[in-house]
Each structure stands twice: as structure tokens, then as C-alpha cells.
Coordinates of C-alpha atoms in Angstrom, one line a residue:
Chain A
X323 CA 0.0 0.0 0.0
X324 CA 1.3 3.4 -1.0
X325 CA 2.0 6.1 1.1
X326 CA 1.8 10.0 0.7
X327 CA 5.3 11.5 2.0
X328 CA 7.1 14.7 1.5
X329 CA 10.6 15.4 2.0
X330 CA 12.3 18.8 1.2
X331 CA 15.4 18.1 -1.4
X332 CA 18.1 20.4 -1.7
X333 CA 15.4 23.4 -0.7
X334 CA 12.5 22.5 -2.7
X335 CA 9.4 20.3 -1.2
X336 CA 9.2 17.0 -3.1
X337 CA 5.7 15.0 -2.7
X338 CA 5.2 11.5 -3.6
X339 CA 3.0 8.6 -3.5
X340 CA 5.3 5.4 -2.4
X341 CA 5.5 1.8 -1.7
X342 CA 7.1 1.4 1.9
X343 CA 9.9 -0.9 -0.4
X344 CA 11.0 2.3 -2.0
X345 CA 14.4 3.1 -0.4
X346 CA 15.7 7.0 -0.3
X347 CA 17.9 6.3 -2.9
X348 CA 15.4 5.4 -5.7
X349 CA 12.6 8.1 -4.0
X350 CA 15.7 10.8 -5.5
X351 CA 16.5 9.2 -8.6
X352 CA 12.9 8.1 -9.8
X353 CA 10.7 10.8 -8.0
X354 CA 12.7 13.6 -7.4
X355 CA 14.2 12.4 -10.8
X356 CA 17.4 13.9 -9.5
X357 CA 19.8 11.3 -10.7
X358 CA 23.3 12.7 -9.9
X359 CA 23.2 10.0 -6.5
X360 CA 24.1 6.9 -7.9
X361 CA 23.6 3.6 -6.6
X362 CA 26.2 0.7 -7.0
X363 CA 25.8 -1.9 -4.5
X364 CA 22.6 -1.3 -2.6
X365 CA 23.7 -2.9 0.2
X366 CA 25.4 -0.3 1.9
X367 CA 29.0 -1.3 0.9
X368 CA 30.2 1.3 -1.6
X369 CA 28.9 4.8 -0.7
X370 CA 28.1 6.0 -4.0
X371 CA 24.6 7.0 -3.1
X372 CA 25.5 9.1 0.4
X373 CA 23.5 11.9 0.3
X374 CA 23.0 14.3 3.6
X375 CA 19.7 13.3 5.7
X376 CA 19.1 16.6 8.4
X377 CA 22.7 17.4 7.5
X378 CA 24.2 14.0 8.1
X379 CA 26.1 12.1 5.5
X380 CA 23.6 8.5 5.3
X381 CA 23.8 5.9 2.6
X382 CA 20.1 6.0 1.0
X383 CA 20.2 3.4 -0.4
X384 CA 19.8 1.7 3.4
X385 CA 16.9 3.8 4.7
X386 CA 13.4 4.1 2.9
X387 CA 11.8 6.9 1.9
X388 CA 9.1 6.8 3.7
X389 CA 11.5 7.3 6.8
X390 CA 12.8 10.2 5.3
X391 CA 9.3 11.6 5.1
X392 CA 9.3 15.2 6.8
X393 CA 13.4 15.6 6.5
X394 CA 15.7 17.9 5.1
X395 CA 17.5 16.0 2.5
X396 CA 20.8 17.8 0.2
X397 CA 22.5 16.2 -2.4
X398 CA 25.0 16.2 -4.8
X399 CA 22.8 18.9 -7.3
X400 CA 22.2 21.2 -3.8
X401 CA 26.4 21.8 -3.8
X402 CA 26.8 24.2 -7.2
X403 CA 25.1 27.7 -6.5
X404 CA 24.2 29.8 -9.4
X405 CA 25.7 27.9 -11.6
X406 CA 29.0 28.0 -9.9
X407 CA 31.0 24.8 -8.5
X408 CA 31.0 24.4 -4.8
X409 CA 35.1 25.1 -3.8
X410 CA 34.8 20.8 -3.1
X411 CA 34.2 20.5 -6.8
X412 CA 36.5 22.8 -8.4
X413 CA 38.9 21.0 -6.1
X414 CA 37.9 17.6 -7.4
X415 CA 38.4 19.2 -11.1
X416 CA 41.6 20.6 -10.4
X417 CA 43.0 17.4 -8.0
X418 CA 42.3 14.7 -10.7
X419 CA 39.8 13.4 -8.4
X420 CA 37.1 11.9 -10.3
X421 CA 37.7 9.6 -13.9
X422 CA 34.8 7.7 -14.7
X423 CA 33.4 10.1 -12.0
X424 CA 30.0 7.4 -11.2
X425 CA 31.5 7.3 -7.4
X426 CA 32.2 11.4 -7.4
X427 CA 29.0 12.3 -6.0
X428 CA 29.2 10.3 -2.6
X429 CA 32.5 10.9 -2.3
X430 CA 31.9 14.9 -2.8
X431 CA 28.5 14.4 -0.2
X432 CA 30.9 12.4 2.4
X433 CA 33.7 15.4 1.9
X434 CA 30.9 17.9 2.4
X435 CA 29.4 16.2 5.9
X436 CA 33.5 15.6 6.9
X437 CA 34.4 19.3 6.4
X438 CA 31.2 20.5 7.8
X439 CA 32.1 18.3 11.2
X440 CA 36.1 19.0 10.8
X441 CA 36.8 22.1 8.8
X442 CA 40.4 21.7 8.8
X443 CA 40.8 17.6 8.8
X444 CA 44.4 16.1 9.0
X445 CA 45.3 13.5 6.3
X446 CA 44.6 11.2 8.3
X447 CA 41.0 12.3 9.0
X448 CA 40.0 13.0 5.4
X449 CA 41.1 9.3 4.9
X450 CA 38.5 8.0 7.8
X451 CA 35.7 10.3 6.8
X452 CA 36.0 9.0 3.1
X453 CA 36.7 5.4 4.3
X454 CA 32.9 4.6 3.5
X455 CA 33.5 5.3 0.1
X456 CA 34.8 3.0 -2.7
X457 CA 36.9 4.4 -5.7
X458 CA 37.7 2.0 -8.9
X459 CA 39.6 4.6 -10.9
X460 CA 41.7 7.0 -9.0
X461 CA 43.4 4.9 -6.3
X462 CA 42.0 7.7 -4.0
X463 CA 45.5 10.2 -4.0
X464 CA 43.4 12.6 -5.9
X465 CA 40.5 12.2 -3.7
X466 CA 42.3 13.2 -0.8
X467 CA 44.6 15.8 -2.3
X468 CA 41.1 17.9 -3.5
X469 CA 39.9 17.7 0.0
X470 CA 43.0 18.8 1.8
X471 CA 43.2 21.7 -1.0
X472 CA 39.9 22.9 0.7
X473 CA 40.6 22.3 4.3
X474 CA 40.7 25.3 6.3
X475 CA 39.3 26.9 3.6
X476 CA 36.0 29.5 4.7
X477 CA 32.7 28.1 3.4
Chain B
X944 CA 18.3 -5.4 -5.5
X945 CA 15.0 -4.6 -4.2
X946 CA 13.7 -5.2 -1.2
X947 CA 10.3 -7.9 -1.1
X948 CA 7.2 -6.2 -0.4
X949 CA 6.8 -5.9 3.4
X950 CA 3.7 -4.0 5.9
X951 CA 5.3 -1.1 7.1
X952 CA 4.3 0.1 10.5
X953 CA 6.0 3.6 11.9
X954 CA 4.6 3.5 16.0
X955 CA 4.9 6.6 17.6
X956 CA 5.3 4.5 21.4
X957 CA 6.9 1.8 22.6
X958 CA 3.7 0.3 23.7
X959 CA 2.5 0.4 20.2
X960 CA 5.8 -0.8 18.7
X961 CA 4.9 -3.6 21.0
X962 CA 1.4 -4.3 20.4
X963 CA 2.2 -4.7 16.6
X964 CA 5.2 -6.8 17.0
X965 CA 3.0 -9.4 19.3
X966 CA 0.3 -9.0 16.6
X967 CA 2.3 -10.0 14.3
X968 CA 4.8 -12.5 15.9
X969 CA 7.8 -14.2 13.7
X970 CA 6.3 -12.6 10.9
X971 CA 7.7 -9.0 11.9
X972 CA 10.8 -7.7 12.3
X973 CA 11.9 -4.3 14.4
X974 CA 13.7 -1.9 12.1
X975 CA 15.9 0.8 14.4
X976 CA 19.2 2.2 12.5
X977 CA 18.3 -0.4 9.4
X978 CA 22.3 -0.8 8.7
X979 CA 22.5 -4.5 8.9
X980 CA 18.7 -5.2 8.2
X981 CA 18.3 -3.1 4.8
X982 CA 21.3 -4.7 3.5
X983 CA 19.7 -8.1 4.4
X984 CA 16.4 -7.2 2.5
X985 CA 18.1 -5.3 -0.3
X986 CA 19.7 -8.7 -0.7
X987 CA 16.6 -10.8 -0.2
X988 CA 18.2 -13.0 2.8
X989 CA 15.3 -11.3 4.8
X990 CA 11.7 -11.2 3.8
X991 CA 9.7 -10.1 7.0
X992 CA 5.8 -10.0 6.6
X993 CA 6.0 -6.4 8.5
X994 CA 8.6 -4.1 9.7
X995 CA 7.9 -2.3 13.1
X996 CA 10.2 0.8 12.8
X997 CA 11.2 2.4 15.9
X998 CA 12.1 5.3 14.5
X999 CA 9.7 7.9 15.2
X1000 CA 9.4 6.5 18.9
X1001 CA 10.3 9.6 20.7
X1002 CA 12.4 9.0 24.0
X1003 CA 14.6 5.8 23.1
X1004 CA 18.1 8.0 22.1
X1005 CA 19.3 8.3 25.3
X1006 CA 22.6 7.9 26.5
X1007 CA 22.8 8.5 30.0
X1008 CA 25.2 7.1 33.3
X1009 CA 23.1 5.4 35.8
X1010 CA 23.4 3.5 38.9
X1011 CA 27.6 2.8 37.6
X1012 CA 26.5 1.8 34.5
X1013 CA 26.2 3.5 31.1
X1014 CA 22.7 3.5 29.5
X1015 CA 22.0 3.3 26.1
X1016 CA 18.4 3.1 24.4
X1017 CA 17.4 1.6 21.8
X1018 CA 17.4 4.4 19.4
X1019 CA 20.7 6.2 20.2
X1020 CA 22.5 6.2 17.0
X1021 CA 27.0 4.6 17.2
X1022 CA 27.9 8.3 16.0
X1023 CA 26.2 10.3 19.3
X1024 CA 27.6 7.1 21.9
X1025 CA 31.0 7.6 19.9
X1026 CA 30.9 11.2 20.7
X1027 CA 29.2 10.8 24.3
X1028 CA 30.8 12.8 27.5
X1029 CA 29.7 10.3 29.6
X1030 CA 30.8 7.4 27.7
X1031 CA 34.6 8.9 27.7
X1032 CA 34.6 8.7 31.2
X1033 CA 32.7 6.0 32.1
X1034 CA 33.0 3.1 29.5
X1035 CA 35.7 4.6 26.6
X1036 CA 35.8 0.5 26.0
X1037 CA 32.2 1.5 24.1
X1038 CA 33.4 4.2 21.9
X1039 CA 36.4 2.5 21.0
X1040 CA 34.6 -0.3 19.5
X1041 CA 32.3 1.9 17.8
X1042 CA 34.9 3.3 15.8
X1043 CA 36.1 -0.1 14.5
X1044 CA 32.3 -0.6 13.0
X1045 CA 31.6 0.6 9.1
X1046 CA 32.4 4.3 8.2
X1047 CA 30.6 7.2 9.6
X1048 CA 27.9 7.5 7.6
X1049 CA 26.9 3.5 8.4
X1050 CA 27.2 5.1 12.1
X1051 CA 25.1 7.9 11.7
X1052 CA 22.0 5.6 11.5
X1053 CA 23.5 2.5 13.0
X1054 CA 22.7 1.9 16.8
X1055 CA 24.5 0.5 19.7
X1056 CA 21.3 -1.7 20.5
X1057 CA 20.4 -2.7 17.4
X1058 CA 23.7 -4.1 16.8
X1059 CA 23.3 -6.2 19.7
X1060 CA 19.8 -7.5 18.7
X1061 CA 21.2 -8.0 15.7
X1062 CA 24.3 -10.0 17.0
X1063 CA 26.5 -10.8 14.2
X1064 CA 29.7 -12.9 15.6
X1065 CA 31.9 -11.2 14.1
X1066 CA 30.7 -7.7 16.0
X1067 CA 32.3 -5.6 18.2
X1068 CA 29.2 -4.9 20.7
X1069 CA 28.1 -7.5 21.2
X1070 CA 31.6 -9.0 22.7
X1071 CA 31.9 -5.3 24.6
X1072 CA 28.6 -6.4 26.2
X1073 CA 30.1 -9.8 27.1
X1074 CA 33.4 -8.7 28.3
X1075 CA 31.9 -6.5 30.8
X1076 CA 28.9 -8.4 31.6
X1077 CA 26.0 -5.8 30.1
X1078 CA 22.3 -6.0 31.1
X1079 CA 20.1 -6.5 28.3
X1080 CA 16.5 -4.8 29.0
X1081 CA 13.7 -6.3 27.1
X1082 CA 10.4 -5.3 26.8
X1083 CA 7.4 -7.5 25.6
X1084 CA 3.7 -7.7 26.1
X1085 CA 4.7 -9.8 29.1
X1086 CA 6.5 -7.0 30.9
X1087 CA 10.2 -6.2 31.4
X1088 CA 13.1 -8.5 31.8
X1089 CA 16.6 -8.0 32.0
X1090 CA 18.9 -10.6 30.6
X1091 CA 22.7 -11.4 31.4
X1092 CA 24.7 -10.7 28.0
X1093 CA 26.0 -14.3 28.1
X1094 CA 22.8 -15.2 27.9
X1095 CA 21.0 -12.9 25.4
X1096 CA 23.5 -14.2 22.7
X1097 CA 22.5 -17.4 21.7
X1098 CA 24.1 -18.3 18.4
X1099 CA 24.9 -16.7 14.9
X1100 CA 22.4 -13.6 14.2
X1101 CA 19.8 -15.6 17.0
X1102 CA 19.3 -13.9 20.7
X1103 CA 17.1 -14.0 23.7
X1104 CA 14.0 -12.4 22.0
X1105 CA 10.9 -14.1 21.6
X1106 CA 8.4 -13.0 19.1
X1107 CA 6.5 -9.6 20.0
X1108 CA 9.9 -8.9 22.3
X1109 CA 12.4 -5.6 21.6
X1110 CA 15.6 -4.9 23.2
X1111 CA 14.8 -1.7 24.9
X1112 CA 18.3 -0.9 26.5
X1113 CA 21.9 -2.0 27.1
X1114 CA 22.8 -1.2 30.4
X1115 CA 26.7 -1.2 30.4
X1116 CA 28.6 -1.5 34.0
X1117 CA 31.1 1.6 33.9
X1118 CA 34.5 0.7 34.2
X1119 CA 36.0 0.7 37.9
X1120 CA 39.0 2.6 38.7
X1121 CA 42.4 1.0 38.0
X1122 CA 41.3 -0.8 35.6
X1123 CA 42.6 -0.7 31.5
X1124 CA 40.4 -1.9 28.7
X1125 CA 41.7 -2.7 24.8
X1126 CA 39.7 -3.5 21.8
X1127 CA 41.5 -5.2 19.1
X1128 CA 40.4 -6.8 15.9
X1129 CA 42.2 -7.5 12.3
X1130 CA 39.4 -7.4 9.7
X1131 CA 40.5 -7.1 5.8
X1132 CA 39.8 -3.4 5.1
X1133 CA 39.1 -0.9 7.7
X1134 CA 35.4 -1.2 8.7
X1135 CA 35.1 -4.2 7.8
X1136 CA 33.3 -7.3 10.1
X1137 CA 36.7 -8.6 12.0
X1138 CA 38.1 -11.9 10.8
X1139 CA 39.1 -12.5 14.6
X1140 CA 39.2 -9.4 17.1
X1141 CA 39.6 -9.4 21.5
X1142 CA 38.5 -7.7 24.1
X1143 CA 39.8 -7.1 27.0
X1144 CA 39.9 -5.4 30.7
X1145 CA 42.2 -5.7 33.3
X1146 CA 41.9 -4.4 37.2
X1147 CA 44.9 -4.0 39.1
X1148 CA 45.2 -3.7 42.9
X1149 CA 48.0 -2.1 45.4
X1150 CA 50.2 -4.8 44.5
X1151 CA 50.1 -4.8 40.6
X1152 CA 48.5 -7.9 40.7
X1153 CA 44.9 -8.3 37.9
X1154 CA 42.5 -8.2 40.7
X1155 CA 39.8 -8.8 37.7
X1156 CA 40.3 -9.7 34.2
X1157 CA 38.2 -10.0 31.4
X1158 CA 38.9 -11.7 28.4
X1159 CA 36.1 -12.5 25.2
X1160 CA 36.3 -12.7 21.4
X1161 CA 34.6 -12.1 18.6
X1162 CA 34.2 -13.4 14.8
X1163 CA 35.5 -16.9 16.4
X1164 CA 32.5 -18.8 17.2
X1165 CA 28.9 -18.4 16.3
X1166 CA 28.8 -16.3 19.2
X1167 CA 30.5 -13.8 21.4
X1168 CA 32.7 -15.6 23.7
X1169 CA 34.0 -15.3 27.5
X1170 CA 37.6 -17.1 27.5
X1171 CA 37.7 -17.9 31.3
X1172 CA 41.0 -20.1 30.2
X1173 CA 42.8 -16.8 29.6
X1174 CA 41.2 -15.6 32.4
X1175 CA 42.8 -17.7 35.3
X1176 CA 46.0 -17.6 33.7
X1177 CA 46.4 -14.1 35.2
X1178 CA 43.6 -13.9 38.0
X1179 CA 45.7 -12.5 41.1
X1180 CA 49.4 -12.8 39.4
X1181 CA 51.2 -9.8 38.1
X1182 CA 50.7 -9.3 34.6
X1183 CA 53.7 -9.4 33.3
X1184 CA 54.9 -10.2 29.3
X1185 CA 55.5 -14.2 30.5
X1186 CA 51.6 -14.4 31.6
X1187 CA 50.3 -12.5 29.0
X1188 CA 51.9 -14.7 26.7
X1189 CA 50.6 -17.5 28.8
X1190 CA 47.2 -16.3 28.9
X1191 CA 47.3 -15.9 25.3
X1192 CA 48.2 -19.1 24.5
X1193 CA 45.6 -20.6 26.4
X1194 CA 42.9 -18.4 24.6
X1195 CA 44.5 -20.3 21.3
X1196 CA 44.4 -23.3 22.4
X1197 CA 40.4 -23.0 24.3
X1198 CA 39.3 -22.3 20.9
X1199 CA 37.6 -25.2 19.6
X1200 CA 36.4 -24.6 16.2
X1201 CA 36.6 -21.6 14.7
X1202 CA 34.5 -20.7 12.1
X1203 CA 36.9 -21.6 8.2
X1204 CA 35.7 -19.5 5.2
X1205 CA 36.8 -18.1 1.9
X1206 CA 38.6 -15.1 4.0
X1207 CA 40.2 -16.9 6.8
X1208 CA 41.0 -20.5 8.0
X1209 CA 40.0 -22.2 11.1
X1210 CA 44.1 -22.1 11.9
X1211 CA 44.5 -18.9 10.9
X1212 CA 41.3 -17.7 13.1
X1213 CA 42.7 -19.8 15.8
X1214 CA 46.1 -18.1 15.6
X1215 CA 45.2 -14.4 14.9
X1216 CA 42.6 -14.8 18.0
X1217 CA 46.0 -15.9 20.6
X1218 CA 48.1 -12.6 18.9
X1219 CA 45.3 -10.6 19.3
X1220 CA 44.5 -11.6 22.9
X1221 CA 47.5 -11.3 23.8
X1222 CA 48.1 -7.3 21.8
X1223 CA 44.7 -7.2 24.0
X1224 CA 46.0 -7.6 27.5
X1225 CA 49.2 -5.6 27.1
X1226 CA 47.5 -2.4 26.0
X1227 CA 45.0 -3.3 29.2
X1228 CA 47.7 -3.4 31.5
X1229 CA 49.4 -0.5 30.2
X1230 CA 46.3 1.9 30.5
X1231 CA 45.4 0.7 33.7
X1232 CA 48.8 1.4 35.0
X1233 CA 49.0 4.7 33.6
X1234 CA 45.1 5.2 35.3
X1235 CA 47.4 5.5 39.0

């Protein structure tokens, strides 16, 4: 049986009719039809769909939307403002740290939460807070070199 | 990758949460931080009739000290007991082996109780909760009742609940003074479930002798275990690199059958879970001589 929810997605009220089933992850892709969070394992392995849930980093593809029903939700499209990159994502461009780029946007929503917690993480740090995250292209040196680029960086 | 269709049931009180789980008996599961369970129904290894979710239960995140104990309900998320004041100086034991669990986002949603309820053998709580001897408060339509940690794990992914039951609480005992704890685990890749991992807590008294030790493993059995074997090696001697070594070996050799997979051995389980015991009981000792 479906259920009427609404959740507010980067800013803007999303409402929906959906089966319980329907994890967060699909509710953004299909019905929000945002599709920059990607989904690779669905079992909560690779971190490609972390998204922000009441400004903490969450893998959506583990919670359902109608859990999320009522909560504030950002993801990887709420980052660029005006048609400007977010400093995380010029830093990506300019670090090398994205080729196929399918895991970018969880790794870019993880960096977000991290330097939101941690504004000026170590090396060592950055490594933890992305160690939910799984990278098949860059051997992560990139990764980590755009995010200590930003680090200590004003918002 | 899709979960099966399932009844979906969001209570907004325990009582209610417990009504519906009674109602609906083997049928239902409880849903709390959803880290291990959504994975298993993503998967299809699960396919529950009805999930109760806890989540909009208000009054279950607590983490509180109590009575010498640390209190945890069953909605408190890993990230906020990781982060908790009174955890630090209570029970650190709990927030160190929060950090060896998933990544923080898995610990954002994850809870402490949950992970219990859920009692994988290769977990780090639920061997916390048997090293130190945790209460486990459950709540059914029956009443209350608390349960012994030793007792509440009963095999692989199988505890002390019966059908319309919910772990309410994990009451932790706080750790008492001169006393060193370690958590120790060797897992493939950081966050990972532990191949083979020991806990351990060690009391000293005026003498330097272990007034109290406390020795269990995980990912070794289909269960937490106590390792009373290593235990009696050191009970009232000084702890010194000899009876660690001692004690460590007779953890290796009270292991009866580990558990031999694609990732790990029996012997190598068997091996890894003497090192690690032993790595275990000399960072014990060393914090509780440096606690005065």
C-alpha cells in the first residue's frame, strides 16, 4: 500500500506517492528524478549513493523513503550555487579526483558532511571520513589531495 | 536489488511498537538504524511479513550514566555514543569499538542496540557487552526483563528475544577505577566485520596484581565468547609479558572450532585470536597502570 510522504530536497518540497519498499535512494532518482546520487551496490557497501539526511552524511540506499518523510534532505545537485561549483568540486576538477566520476557524487556528499564536522581535517582524518566510500579509478590520492586543497578553507 | 514487499508500521510508542510486533509474531521484524537489516532485505536474505520501525518513537536515544552503569536506548545512533561525555569517562571501551564498526555514515543511523539485537559474531558490541557483563533490558507484552549478556546471545544472528519482544536498553557496567580496557580486531579493510578481534579489561590492585580480568572474542565462534581459560592464567598474578603470553596461548588453544571461510582458516582464526588476545591484554595493562 502506497503512502503520501514529503521530503524537502536540496530546498525544494518533493511530494510523492510510495510503496514502503522504496528506499531514499530510488525516492531521489525516480521521483525527485534527481539522478546525480548513484547507486552501485545497494547494500550499503560502496557509498556511492550518500547523500546528507538533516545534515548528516547516510547511505540512501539503506533507509526508505518513507522514513525520510518530513526531512531535510541535500545532495550532490544542492552543492553548485548559481551555476557555480561548490570550492569541493573545483577541487575535485583541479585534484584529478574523479575519472569515470560514477563514485564522485558520494564521495563529494561524504567530503561535504567531513568538512562541515572538521573544517580543517588532517590527512589522516580525510582518509576515515571517506573510508565509507569506494573508488575503482583513482586509487583515492586525488581524492584526498582535493579535499585537503579545501581544508581550512572559509565556506 | 530490491527489497520484497513488506507491511510497514512507523509507531509513535513503545507500547504500540509492542502491540504490533505481538500481533504479528515471527512474521515482523523491528527496524531501528536499518544498517545491517536493509542490506539483508536489499539482498533478499530477509523477507519479513511487516517491519515495526522504531524510528519515530520519541524517547529511546538516550545515552545516560546510571546506577555505575552506562545506559544506552534503543534508538541512540553509534555516531552520538561515539561522541558521548559520559561514555569517555565512564566506558571509553564502548566508543572504542564503535569506531572499528563501518564508516561514519553506516554510524550515523547505526545503533549500539540494534547491533546487539542484531548480534553478528563477528561484531564488536556484542563482545563489549560480554566482556563487561552488560544488562540487556527487554520489553514484551509480558512485561520487562533483564537478561545477562552471556545469555542474550544465543548463536549466529539468533538472541534472547521471543516474538512480539524488543531490546529496549543496554545497560553497560562503567568501568571501575584502575582498571585498562583494549579493543583489538584484524578485519581485511578498515570497517570491515573482524576476521578475529579481542576484548579485553584488566583491574589492578595495590600490588600490581589483575584483581579482575576480562577476556572475550569475537568473529571466532557463532557467538561472542568469555575465554575464562585466559582468564585464570592471570587472576591475582602480576601481569607481566610471561603471563600474557601465557594467557594468550591458552585463549588459542580453548578455541575449539573456529569458524573456516573463503577469508580466513579455522588455523588462521585460531592463531590471529592468541596474537590478538595477547596485543589485547598488554595495551590493558598499560592503561590501567598509567590510570594511577
Amino acid at each position: 500500500m502506497k503512502r503520501a510522504i514529503a521530503l524537502t530536497i536540496n530546498g525544494v518540497r518533493v511530494e510523492a506517492e510510495v510503496e514502503p519498499r522504496k528506499t531514499l535512494a530510488d525516492f531521489i532518482r525516480e521521483d525527485a528524478e534527481l539522478t546525480g546520487t548513484k547507486l552501485g551496490c545497494e547494500h550499503g557497501v560502496c557509498g556511492a549513493c550518500t547523500v546528507l539526511l538533516n545534515g548528516e552524511a547516510v547511505r540512501s540506499c539503506l533507509i526508505f523513503a518513507v522514513q525520510a518523510d518530513g526531512a531535510e534532505i541535500m545532495t550532490v545537485e544542492g552543492l553548485a550555487q548559481n551555476g557555480q561549483f561548490h570550492k569541493l568540486q573545483q577541487a575535485f576538477w583541479e585534484n584529478h579526483a574523479l575519472q569515470c566520476g560514477f563514485c564522485t557524487p558520494g564521495f563529494l556528499m561524504s567530503s561535504y558532511a567531513l568538512l562541515q564536522e572538521n573544517p580543517n581535517p588532517t590527512e589522516d582524518e580525510i582518509r576515515e571520513g571517506l573510508s565509507g566510500n569506494i573508488c575503482r579509478c583513482t586509487g583515492y590520492q586525488g581524492i584526498v589531495a582535493a579535499v585537503k586543497s579545501v581544508a581550512g578553507s572559509a565556506e | 536489488m530490491k527489497p520484497p514487499s513488506f507491511e510497514y508500521f512507523a509507531p509513535t510508542t513503545l507500547d504500540e511498537a509492542v502491540a504490533l510486533l505481538a500481533q504479528h509474531g515471527d512474521e515482523a521484524k523491528v527496524l531501528a538504524g536499518g544498517q545491517s537489516l536493509v542490506p539483508m532485505l536489499n539482498l533478499r536474505l530477509a523477507r519479513p511479513a511487516a517491519l515495526v520501525d522504531l524510528n519515530r518513537v520519541t524517547g529511546l536515544d538516550y545515552v545516560r550514566a546510571e546506577n555505575g552503569h552506562v545506559v544506552i536506548g534503543a534508538l541512540a545512533r553509534q555516531r552520538a555514543v561515539e561522541r558521548s561525555a559520559d561514555v569517555a569517562a565512564r566506558q571509553p571501551l564502548i566508543a572504542a569499538a564503535i569506531r572499528l564498526i563501518g564508516h561514519p555514515a553506516v554510524r550515523n543511523r547505526g545503533t549500539v542496540v540494534g547491533s546487539l539485537a542484531h548480534a553478528d559474531p563477528a561484531a564488536e558490541l556484542p563482545a563489549v557487552a560480554v566482556a563487561l557483563g552488560a544488562e540487556m533490558v527487554v520489553t514484551g507484552p509480558n512485561g520487562e526483563r533483564v537478561v545477562a549478556a552471556d545469555d542474550f546471545f544465543v548463536s549466529y544472528l539468533t538472541v534472547d528475544l521471543a516474538p512480539g519482544e524488543v531490546l529496549k536498553e543496554a545497560r553497560f557496567p562503567a568501568l571501575p577505577p584502575r582498571t585498562g580496557w583494549s579493543i583489538v580486531e584484524v578485519a581485511r579493510r578498515f570497517g570491515d566485520f573482524a576476521l578475529a578481534g579481542a576484548v579485553a579489561t584488566l583491574t589492578l590492585d595495590d600490588q600490581g596484581a589483575a584483581s579482575d580480568v576480562r577476556v572475550a572474542l569475537f568473529g571466532v565462534a557463532d557467538r561472542p565468547v568469555r575465554v575464562p581459560e585466559a582468564e585464570q592464567v592471570l587472576r591475582g598474578e602480576r601481569p607481566d609479558d610471561d603471563r600474557i603470553a601465557a594467557a594468550a596461548e591458552a585463549a588459542r588453544a580453548a578455541l575449539v572450532d573456529p569458524p573456516s571461510d573463503v577469508h580466513a582458516s579455522a588455523a588462521y582464526r585460531r592463531h590471529v585470536a592468541g596474537v590478538l588476545v595477547g596485543r589485547a591484554l598488554r595495551e590493558a595493562r598499560e592503561r590501567a597502570q598509567a590510570s594511577g
